[in-house]
Amino acid sequence: MAGILDLLNSDLGKTIISGVSGSTGTDQNKTSSVLTMALPVLMKAMERNAATPEGAQGLMGALSGKHDGSILDNLSGLFGGGVDEDVKTDGSKILNHVLGSRQQGVEQVIGQKSGLDSGSVANILKVAAPILMGVLGKQSRQNNVSSQSDLSGLLGGLLGGSSTQNEQSFLEKILDADGDGSVIDDVAGMVLGGGSKKKSGLGGLLGGLFGK
């Protein structure tokens, strides 16, 4: 199964990036940077939430109902006339549910790394969250996800399955960031990698994106 970052490099991903960029009035490269960092973080947060039976049940309910993937069938319509407020409100609810009290810290860290203020990051995530849920809904239909372990497998697979420890701890770090600066420095180090570190996986990919 292709990972979530492969999705961003696909034609669908390019449509999403240019659409989100246009609808939020944000530079396309910066939008791409934000989504490259944010989508794995959101997936990791969902994976954490789905670790409990209630969390898994709630997510599966959303994916088989409102977020069944149909949003992906008309992205040109979604972006063409400007993203309507209902989608953004829905995005806000998703972010609040998935990230909870960590939302601000996550937006700050991603904002600092992408060179945007956290308000712009929040706008991008509000539009991207329902689309990400749509991607998950479509995948869960295609893979007949019907149990907590199926769901964990799907999320883990999209996160890259056997990702290295470094990537996992990078995502955990962002999720636990409280925006106090030191965590941001840690995360920056992991994203951009020290000169001596081998750039592999997510860290290398993000470092490459930022031209470091």
PDB file of N, CA and C in Angstrom, residues 77-168:
ATOM      1  N   GLY A  77     -14.729  20.475  -7.998  1.00  0.00           N
ATOM      2  CA  GLY A  77     -15.899  21.243  -7.535  1.00  0.00           C
ATOM      3  C   GLY A  77     -15.637  21.856  -6.172  1.00  0.00           C
ATOM      4  N   LEU A  78     -14.988  21.081  -5.313  1.00  0.00           N
ATOM      5  CA  LEU A  78     -14.687  21.550  -3.953  1.00  0.00           C
ATOM      6  C   LEU A  78     -13.804  22.794  -4.005  1.00  0.00           C
ATOM      7  N   PHE A  79     -12.760  22.731  -4.832  1.00  0.00           N
ATOM      8  CA  PHE A  79     -11.811  23.844  -4.885  1.00  0.00           C
ATOM      9  C   PHE A  79     -12.240  24.925  -5.874  1.00  0.00           C
ATOM     10  N   GLY A  80     -12.996  24.499  -6.888  1.00  0.00           N
ATOM     11  CA  GLY A  80     -13.342  25.427  -7.967  1.00  0.00           C
ATOM     12  C   GLY A  80     -14.122  26.638  -7.493  1.00  0.00           C
ATOM     13  N   GLY A  81     -15.137  26.386  -6.689  1.00  0.00           N
ATOM     14  CA  GLY A  81     -15.979  27.507  -6.257  1.00  0.00           C
ATOM     15  C   GLY A  81     -15.557  28.056  -4.911  1.00  0.00           C
ATOM     16  N   GLY A  82     -14.364  27.703  -4.473  1.00  0.00           N
ATOM     17  CA  GLY A  82     -13.938  28.107  -3.126  1.00  0.00           C
ATOM     18  C   GLY A  82     -14.507  27.106  -2.128  1.00  0.00           C
ATOM     19  N   VAL A  83     -13.690  26.687  -1.203  1.00  0.00           N
ATOM     20  CA  VAL A  83     -14.109  25.654  -0.250  1.00  0.00           C
ATOM     21  C   VAL A  83     -15.183  26.229   0.665  1.00  0.00           C
ATOM     22  N   ASP A  84     -16.316  25.538   0.755  1.00  0.00           N
ATOM     23  CA  ASP A  84     -17.380  26.144   1.561  1.00  0.00           C
ATOM     24  C   ASP A  84     -17.108  25.994   3.056  1.00  0.00           C
ATOM     25  N   GLU A  85     -17.800  26.850   3.803  1.00  0.00           N
ATOM     26  CA  GLU A  85     -17.527  26.926   5.247  1.00  0.00           C
ATOM     27  C   GLU A  85     -17.816  25.612   5.961  1.00  0.00           C
ATOM     28  N   ASP A  86     -18.779  24.845   5.423  1.00  0.00           N
ATOM     29  CA  ASP A  86     -19.119  23.567   6.073  1.00  0.00           C
ATOM     30  C   ASP A  86     -17.904  22.648   6.126  1.00  0.00           C
ATOM     31  N   VAL A  87     -17.142  22.647   5.024  1.00  0.00           N
ATOM     32  CA  VAL A  87     -15.953  21.775   4.966  1.00  0.00           C
ATOM     33  C   VAL A  87     -14.940  22.226   6.014  1.00  0.00           C
ATOM     34  N   LYS A  88     -14.749  23.559   6.119  1.00  0.00           N
ATOM     35  CA  LYS A  88     -13.771  24.074   7.088  1.00  0.00           C
ATOM     36  C   LYS A  88     -14.229  23.818   8.530  1.00  0.00           C
ATOM     37  N   THR A  89     -15.532  23.972   8.760  1.00  0.00           N
ATOM     38  CA  THR A  89     -16.057  23.697  10.107  1.00  0.00           C
ATOM     39  C   THR A  89     -15.834  22.236  10.455  1.00  0.00           C
ATOM     40  N   ASP A  90     -16.097  21.388   9.467  1.00  0.00           N
ATOM     41  CA  ASP A  90     -15.877  19.954   9.649  1.00  0.00           C
ATOM     42  C   ASP A  90     -14.395  19.694   9.933  1.00  0.00           C
ATOM     43  N   GLY A  91     -13.527  20.377   9.175  1.00  0.00           N
ATOM     44  CA  GLY A  91     -12.080  20.231   9.374  1.00  0.00           C
ATOM     45  C   GLY A  91     -11.667  20.625  10.771  1.00  0.00           C
ATOM     46  N   SER A  92     -12.245  21.730  11.262  1.00  0.00           N
ATOM     47  CA  SER A  92     -11.953  22.188  12.635  1.00  0.00           C
ATOM     48  C   SER A  92     -12.319  21.120  13.649  1.00  0.00           C
ATOM     49  N   LYS A  93     -13.499  20.516  13.446  1.00  0.00           N
ATOM     50  CA  LYS A  93     -13.963  19.486  14.391  1.00  0.00           C
ATOM     51  C   LYS A  93     -13.036  18.278  14.362  1.00  0.00           C
ATOM     52  N   ILE A  94     -12.621  17.893  13.147  1.00  0.00           N
ATOM     53  CA  ILE A  94     -11.725  16.727  13.007  1.00  0.00           C
ATOM     54  C   ILE A  94     -10.412  17.006  13.750  1.00  0.00           C
ATOM     55  N   LEU A  95      -9.837  18.197  13.511  1.00  0.00           N
ATOM     56  CA  LEU A  95      -8.554  18.539  14.139  1.00  0.00           C
ATOM     57  C   LEU A  95      -8.675  18.542  15.657  1.00  0.00           C
ATOM     58  N   ASN A  96      -9.776  19.123  16.115  1.00  0.00           N
ATOM     59  CA  ASN A  96     -10.001  19.207  17.553  1.00  0.00           C
ATOM     60  C   ASN A  96     -10.116  17.805  18.148  1.00  0.00           C
ATOM     61  N   HIS A  97     -10.819  16.954  17.425  1.00  0.00           N
ATOM     62  CA  HIS A  97     -11.038  15.598  17.914  1.00  0.00           C
ATOM     63  C   HIS A  97      -9.729  14.793  17.892  1.00  0.00           C
ATOM     64  N   VAL A  98      -8.990  14.942  16.794  1.00  0.00           N
ATOM     65  CA  VAL A  98      -7.785  14.116  16.612  1.00  0.00           C
ATOM     66  C   VAL A  98      -6.624  14.620  17.468  1.00  0.00           C
ATOM     67  N   LEU A  99      -6.440  15.946  17.492  1.00  0.00           N
ATOM     68  CA  LEU A  99      -5.263  16.502  18.180  1.00  0.00           C
ATOM     69  C   LEU A  99      -5.580  17.006  19.591  1.00  0.00           C
ATOM     70  N   GLY A 100      -6.835  17.386  19.828  1.00  0.00           N
ATOM     71  CA  GLY A 100      -7.204  17.875  21.159  1.00  0.00           C
ATOM     72  C   GLY A 100      -6.346  19.041  21.594  1.00  0.00           C
ATOM     73  N   SER A 101      -5.836  18.961  22.811  1.00  0.00           N
ATOM     74  CA  SER A 101      -5.075  20.079  23.391  1.00  0.00           C
ATOM     75  C   SER A 101      -3.730  20.270  22.699  1.00  0.00           C
ATOM     76  N   ARG A 102      -3.333  19.305  21.856  1.00  0.00           N
ATOM     77  CA  ARG A 102      -2.025  19.431  21.203  1.00  0.00           C
ATOM     78  C   ARG A 102      -2.084  20.254  19.929  1.00  0.00           C
ATOM     79  N   GLN A 103      -3.309  20.630  19.532  1.00  0.00           N
ATOM     80  CA  GLN A 103      -3.466  21.256  18.219  1.00  0.00           C
ATOM     81  C   GLN A 103      -2.584  22.497  18.054  1.00  0.00           C
ATOM     82  N   GLN A 104      -2.582  23.355  19.058  1.00  0.00           N
ATOM     83  CA  GLN A 104      -1.814  24.597  18.940  1.00  0.00           C
ATOM     84  C   GLN A 104      -0.312  24.338  18.816  1.00  0.00           C
ATOM     85  N   GLY A 105       0.173  23.421  19.642  1.00  0.00           N
ATOM     86  CA  GLY A 105       1.601  23.086  19.597  1.00  0.00           C
ATOM     87  C   GLY A 105       1.998  22.545  18.240  1.00  0.00           C
ATOM     88  N   VAL A 106       1.157  21.672  17.698  1.00  0.00           N
ATOM     89  CA  VAL A 106       1.430  21.084  16.386  1.00  0.00           C
ATOM     90  C   VAL A 106       1.470  22.183  15.320  1.00  0.00           C
ATOM     91  N   GLU A 107       0.480  23.081  15.375  1.00  0.00           N
ATOM     92  CA  GLU A 107       0.427  24.152  14.362  1.00  0.00           C
ATOM     93  C   GLU A 107       1.627  25.091  14.481  1.00  0.00           C
ATOM     94  N   GLN A 108       2.071  25.324  15.711  1.00  0.00           N
ATOM     95  CA  GLN A 108       3.241  26.202  15.911  1.00  0.00           C
ATOM     96  C   GLN A 108       4.510  25.580  15.340  1.00  0.00           C
ATOM     97  N   VAL A 109       4.721  24.310  15.665  1.00  0.00           N
ATOM     98  CA  VAL A 109       5.937  23.631  15.194  1.00  0.00           C
ATOM     99  C   VAL A 109       5.960  23.618  13.666  1.00  0.00           C
ATOM    100  N   ILE A 110       4.835  23.227  13.074  1.00  0.00           N
ATOM    101  CA  ILE A 110       4.782  23.129  11.614  1.00  0.00           C
ATOM    102  C   ILE A 110       4.928  24.519  10.992  1.00  0.00           C
ATOM    103  N   GLY A 111       4.330  25.523  11.639  1.00  0.00           N
ATOM    104  CA  GLY A 111       4.440  26.897  11.138  1.00  0.00           C
ATOM    105  C   GLY A 111       5.882  27.365  11.132  1.00  0.00           C
ATOM    106  N   GLN A 112       6.595  27.092  12.223  1.00  0.00           N
ATOM    107  CA  GLN A 112       7.994  27.533  12.302  1.00  0.00           C
ATOM    108  C   GLN A 112       8.844  26.871  11.238  1.00  0.00           C
ATOM    109  N   LYS A 113       8.572  25.595  10.975  1.00  0.00           N
ATOM    110  CA  LYS A 113       9.400  24.887  10.000  1.00  0.00           C
ATOM    111  C   LYS A 113       9.046  25.252   8.571  1.00  0.00           C
ATOM    112  N   SER A 114       7.794  25.670   8.336  1.00  0.00           N
ATOM    113  CA  SER A 114       7.406  25.954   6.946  1.00  0.00           C
ATOM    114  C   SER A 114       7.452  27.446   6.649  1.00  0.00           C
ATOM    115  N   GLY A 115       7.764  28.253   7.685  1.00  0.00           N
ATOM    116  CA  GLY A 115       7.859  29.686   7.463  1.00  0.00           C
ATOM    117  C   GLY A 115       6.509  30.380   7.373  1.00  0.00           C
ATOM    118  N   LEU A 116       5.490  29.775   7.990  1.00  0.00           N
ATOM    119  CA  LEU A 116       4.157  30.390   7.994  1.00  0.00           C
ATOM    120  C   LEU A 116       3.746  30.644   9.433  1.00  0.00           C
ATOM    121  N   ASP A 117       2.791  31.559   9.626  1.00  0.00           N
ATOM    122  CA  ASP A 117       2.292  31.726  10.998  1.00  0.00           C
ATOM    123  C   ASP A 117       1.309  30.595  11.284  1.00  0.00           C
ATOM    124  N   SER A 118       1.094  30.342  12.581  1.00  0.00           N
ATOM    125  CA  SER A 118       0.278  29.173  12.926  1.00  0.00           C
ATOM    126  C   SER A 118      -1.168  29.328  12.452  1.00  0.00           C
ATOM    127  N   GLY A 119      -1.628  30.571  12.277  1.00  0.00           N
ATOM    128  CA  GLY A 119      -2.992  30.776  11.748  1.00  0.00           C
ATOM    129  C   GLY A 119      -3.123  30.256  10.329  1.00  0.00           C
ATOM    130  N   SER A 120      -2.093  30.509   9.508  1.00  0.00           N
ATOM    131  CA  SER A 120      -2.116  30.004   8.123  1.00  0.00           C
ATOM    132  C   SER A 120      -2.060  28.482   8.107  1.00  0.00           C
ATOM    133  N   VAL A 121      -1.238  27.933   9.013  1.00  0.00           N
ATOM    134  CA  VAL A 121      -1.151  26.465   9.105  1.00  0.00           C
ATOM    135  C   VAL A 121      -2.528  25.904   9.480  1.00  0.00           C
ATOM    136  N   ALA A 122      -3.180  26.561  10.442  1.00  0.00           N
ATOM    137  CA  ALA A 122      -4.511  26.104  10.881  1.00  0.00           C
ATOM    138  C   ALA A 122      -5.491  26.118   9.712  1.00  0.00           C
ATOM    139  N   ASN A 123      -5.436  27.168   8.882  1.00  0.00           N
ATOM    140  CA  ASN A 123      -6.341  27.247   7.724  1.00  0.00           C
ATOM    141  C   ASN A 123      -6.095  26.106   6.748  1.00  0.00           C
ATOM    142  N   ILE A 124      -4.814  25.819   6.511  1.00  0.00           N
ATOM    143  CA  ILE A 124      -4.470  24.724   5.588  1.00  0.00           C
ATOM    144  C   ILE A 124      -4.994  23.395   6.143  1.00  0.00           C
ATOM    145  N   LEU A 125      -4.777  23.178   7.442  1.00  0.00           N
ATOM    146  CA  LEU A 125      -5.182  21.902   8.044  1.00  0.00           C
ATOM    147  C   LEU A 125      -6.699  21.743   8.059  1.00  0.00           C
ATOM    148  N   LYS A 126      -7.413  22.860   8.224  1.00  0.00           N
ATOM    149  CA  LYS A 126      -8.887  22.780   8.236  1.00  0.00           C
ATOM    150  C   LYS A 126      -9.423  22.267   6.914  1.00  0.00           C
ATOM    151  N   VAL A 127      -8.785  22.693   5.817  1.00  0.00           N
ATOM    152  CA  VAL A 127      -9.234  22.235   4.497  1.00  0.00           C
ATOM    153  C   VAL A 127      -8.724  20.816   4.233  1.00  0.00           C
ATOM    154  N   ALA A 128      -7.502  20.532   4.713  1.00  0.00           N
ATOM    155  CA  ALA A 128      -6.888  19.233   4.408  1.00  0.00           C
ATOM    156  C   ALA A 128      -7.487  18.084   5.223  1.00  0.00           C
ATOM    157  N   ALA A 129      -7.939  18.379   6.456  1.00  0.00           N
ATOM    158  CA  ALA A 129      -8.396  17.291   7.343  1.00  0.00           C
ATOM    159  C   ALA A 129      -9.564  16.488   6.758  1.00  0.00           C
ATOM    160  N   PRO A 130     -10.621  17.150   6.225  1.00  0.00           N
ATOM    161  CA  PRO A 130     -11.720  16.344   5.654  1.00  0.00           C
ATOM    162  C   PRO A 130     -11.261  15.534   4.438  1.00  0.00           C
ATOM    163  N   ILE A 131     -10.268  16.081   3.694  1.00  0.00           N
ATOM    164  CA  ILE A 131      -9.771  15.340   2.526  1.00  0.00           C
ATOM    165  C   ILE A 131      -8.982  14.110   2.986  1.00  0.00           C
ATOM    166  N   LEU A 132      -8.169  14.293   4.028  1.00  0.00           N
ATOM    167  CA  LEU A 132      -7.430  13.153   4.591  1.00  0.00           C
ATOM    168  C   LEU A 132      -8.408  12.081   5.080  1.00  0.00           C
ATOM    169  N   MET A 133      -9.479  12.516   5.741  1.00  0.00           N
ATOM    170  CA  MET A 133     -10.488  11.552   6.209  1.00  0.00           C
ATOM    171  C   MET A 133     -11.120  10.834   5.008  1.00  0.00           C
ATOM    172  N   GLY A 134     -11.309  11.577   3.918  1.00  0.00           N
ATOM    173  CA  GLY A 134     -11.864  10.967   2.709  1.00  0.00           C
ATOM    174  C   GLY A 134     -10.933   9.900   2.147  1.00  0.00           C
ATOM    175  N   VAL A 135      -9.627  10.212   2.160  1.00  0.00           N
ATOM    176  CA  VAL A 135      -8.625   9.239   1.687  1.00  0.00           C
ATOM    177  C   VAL A 135      -8.698   7.978   2.559  1.00  0.00           C
ATOM    178  N   LEU A 136      -8.783   8.188   3.876  1.00  0.00           N
ATOM    179  CA  LEU A 136      -8.862   7.042   4.796  1.00  0.00           C
ATOM    180  C   LEU A 136     -10.153   6.256   4.576  1.00  0.00           C
ATOM    181  N   GLY A 137     -11.246   7.004   4.347  1.00  0.00           N
ATOM    182  CA  GLY A 137     -12.541   6.338   4.125  1.00  0.00           C
ATOM    183  C   GLY A 137     -12.502   5.459   2.893  1.00  0.00           C
ATOM    184  N   LYS A 138     -11.914   5.996   1.840  1.00  0.00           N
ATOM    185  CA  LYS A 138     -11.815   5.240   0.587  1.00  0.00           C
ATOM    186  C   LYS A 138     -10.949   3.999   0.789  1.00  0.00           C
ATOM    187  N   GLN A 139      -9.804   4.191   1.465  1.00  0.00           N
ATOM    188  CA  GLN A 139      -8.891   3.068   1.714  1.00  0.00           C
ATOM    189  C   GLN A 139      -9.575   2.014   2.587  1.00  0.00           C
ATOM    190  N   SER A 140     -10.340   2.479   3.570  1.00  0.00           N
ATOM    191  CA  SER A 140     -10.941   1.494   4.482  1.00  0.00           C
ATOM    192  C   SER A 140     -12.033   0.703   3.751  1.00  0.00           C
ATOM    193  N   ARG A 141     -12.708   1.333   2.773  1.00  0.00           N
ATOM    194  CA  ARG A 141     -13.679   0.587   1.958  1.00  0.00           C
ATOM    195  C   ARG A 141     -12.958  -0.435   1.088  1.00  0.00           C
ATOM    196  N   GLN A 142     -11.878   0.031   0.441  1.00  0.00           N
ATOM    197  CA  GLN A 142     -11.158  -0.875  -0.466  1.00  0.00           C
ATOM    198  C   GLN A 142     -10.550  -2.058   0.288  1.00  0.00           C
ATOM    199  N   ASN A 143     -10.184  -1.832   1.545  1.00  0.00           N
ATOM    200  CA  ASN A 143      -9.533  -2.895   2.322  1.00  0.00           C
ATOM    201  C   ASN A 143     -10.488  -3.608   3.278  1.00  0.00           C
ATOM    202  N   ASN A 144     -11.798  -3.303   3.126  1.00  0.00           N
ATOM    203  CA  ASN A 144     -12.811  -3.922   3.996  1.00  0.00           C
ATOM    204  C   ASN A 144     -12.454  -3.855   5.473  1.00  0.00           C
ATOM    205  N   VAL A 145     -12.131  -2.664   5.932  1.00  0.00           N
ATOM    206  CA  VAL A 145     -11.767  -2.496   7.345  1.00  0.00           C
ATOM    207  C   VAL A 145     -13.018  -2.676   8.208  1.00  0.00           C
ATOM    208  N   SER A 146     -12.972  -3.635   9.126  1.00  0.00           N
ATOM    209  CA  SER A 146     -14.166  -3.861   9.944  1.00  0.00           C
ATOM    210  C   SER A 146     -13.844  -4.095  11.415  1.00  0.00           C
ATOM    211  N   SER A 147     -12.565  -3.977  11.791  1.00  0.00           N
ATOM    212  CA  SER A 147     -12.216  -4.196  13.196  1.00  0.00           C
ATOM    213  C   SER A 147     -11.111  -3.240  13.601  1.00  0.00           C
ATOM    214  N   GLN A 148     -10.869  -3.176  14.896  1.00  0.00           N
ATOM    215  CA  GLN A 148      -9.823  -2.289  15.411  1.00  0.00           C
ATOM    216  C   GLN A 148      -8.461  -2.667  14.825  1.00  0.00           C
ATOM    217  N   SER A 149      -8.185  -3.964  14.699  1.00  0.00           N
ATOM    218  CA  SER A 149      -6.866  -4.356  14.190  1.00  0.00           C
ATOM    219  C   SER A 149      -6.745  -4.036  12.699  1.00  0.00           C
ATOM    220  N   ASP A 150      -7.868  -4.161  11.954  1.00  0.00           N
ATOM    221  CA  ASP A 150      -7.844  -3.760  10.536  1.00  0.00           C
ATOM    222  C   ASP A 150      -7.497  -2.278  10.429  1.00  0.00           C
ATOM    223  N   LEU A 151      -8.124  -1.492  11.298  1.00  0.00           N
ATOM    224  CA  LEU A 151      -7.940  -0.040  11.257  1.00  0.00           C
ATOM    225  C   LEU A 151      -6.495   0.327  11.598  1.00  0.00           C
ATOM    226  N   SER A 152      -5.955  -0.307  12.640  1.00  0.00           N
ATOM    227  CA  SER A 152      -4.555  -0.049  13.016  1.00  0.00           C
ATOM    228  C   SER A 152      -3.622  -0.421  11.878  1.00  0.00           C
ATOM    229  N   GLY A 153      -3.946  -1.535  11.207  1.00  0.00           N
ATOM    230  CA  GLY A 153      -3.124  -1.976  10.072  1.00  0.00           C
ATOM    231  C   GLY A 153      -3.155  -0.961   8.945  1.00  0.00           C
ATOM    232  N   LEU A 154      -4.344  -0.420   8.680  1.00  0.00           N
ATOM    233  CA  LEU A 154      -4.498   0.572   7.606  1.00  0.00           C
ATOM    234  C   LEU A 154      -3.695   1.833   7.929  1.00  0.00           C
ATOM    235  N   LEU A 155      -3.844   2.340   9.152  1.00  0.00           N
ATOM    236  CA  LEU A 155      -3.138   3.572   9.541  1.00  0.00           C
ATOM    237  C   LEU A 155      -1.624   3.339   9.550  1.00  0.00           C
ATOM    238  N   GLY A 156      -1.224   2.192  10.093  1.00  0.00           N
ATOM    239  CA  GLY A 156       0.202   1.871  10.142  1.00  0.00           C
ATOM    240  C   GLY A 156       0.783   1.753   8.744  1.00  0.00           C
ATOM    241  N   GLY A 157       0.014   1.137   7.842  1.00  0.00           N
ATOM    242  CA  GLY A 157       0.474   0.963   6.462  1.00  0.00           C
ATOM    243  C   GLY A 157       0.651   2.308   5.775  1.00  0.00           C
ATOM    244  N   LEU A 158      -0.301   3.215   5.986  1.00  0.00           N
ATOM    245  CA  LEU A 158      -0.218   4.535   5.350  1.00  0.00           C
ATOM    246  C   LEU A 158       0.913   5.363   5.947  1.00  0.00           C
ATOM    247  N   LEU A 159       1.260   5.060   7.188  1.00  0.00           N
ATOM    248  CA  LEU A 159       2.375   5.773   7.820  1.00  0.00           C
ATOM    249  C   LEU A 159       3.722   5.194   7.393  1.00  0.00           C
ATOM    250  N   GLY A 160       3.656   4.133   6.606  1.00  0.00           N
ATOM    251  CA  GLY A 160       4.917   3.556   6.130  1.00  0.00           C
ATOM    252  C   GLY A 160       5.206   2.242   6.810  1.00  0.00           C
ATOM    253  N   GLY A 161       4.207   1.731   7.569  1.00  0.00           N
ATOM    254  CA  GLY A 161       4.359   0.406   8.166  1.00  0.00           C
ATOM    255  C   GLY A 161       5.576   0.301   9.044  1.00  0.00           C
ATOM    256  N   SER A 162       6.638  -0.250   8.501  1.00  0.00           N
ATOM    257  CA  SER A 162       7.812  -0.513   9.328  1.00  0.00           C
ATOM    258  C   SER A 162       8.746   0.693   9.339  1.00  0.00           C
ATOM    259  N   SER A 163       8.187   1.868   9.579  1.00  0.00           N
ATOM    260  CA  SER A 163       9.072   3.045   9.550  1.00  0.00           C
ATOM    261  C   SER A 163      10.101   2.949  10.657  1.00  0.00           C
ATOM    262  N   THR A 164      11.179   3.644  10.454  1.00  0.00           N
ATOM    263  CA  THR A 164      12.253   3.586  11.437  1.00  0.00           C
ATOM    264  C   THR A 164      11.801   4.237  12.736  1.00  0.00           C
ATOM    265  N   GLN A 165      12.482   3.897  13.782  1.00  0.00           N
ATOM    266  CA  GLN A 165      12.204   4.451  15.102  1.00  0.00           C
ATOM    267  C   GLN A 165      12.282   5.972  15.062  1.00  0.00           C
ATOM    268  N   ASN A 166      13.230   6.477  14.291  1.00  0.00           N
ATOM    269  CA  ASN A 166      13.449   7.915  14.240  1.00  0.00           C
ATOM    270  C   ASN A 166      12.205   8.658  13.752  1.00  0.00           C
ATOM    271  N   GLU A 167      11.580   8.106  12.705  1.00  0.00           N
ATOM    272  CA  GLU A 167      10.382   8.756  12.176  1.00  0.00           C
ATOM    273  C   GLU A 167       9.266   8.718  13.192  1.00  0.00           C
ATOM    274  N   GLN A 168       9.117   7.571  13.822  1.00  0.00           N
ATOM    275  CA  GLN A 168       8.046   7.453  14.804  1.00  0.00           C
ATOM    276  C   GLN A 168       8.259   8.450  15.938  1.00  0.00           C
TER     277      GLN A 168
END
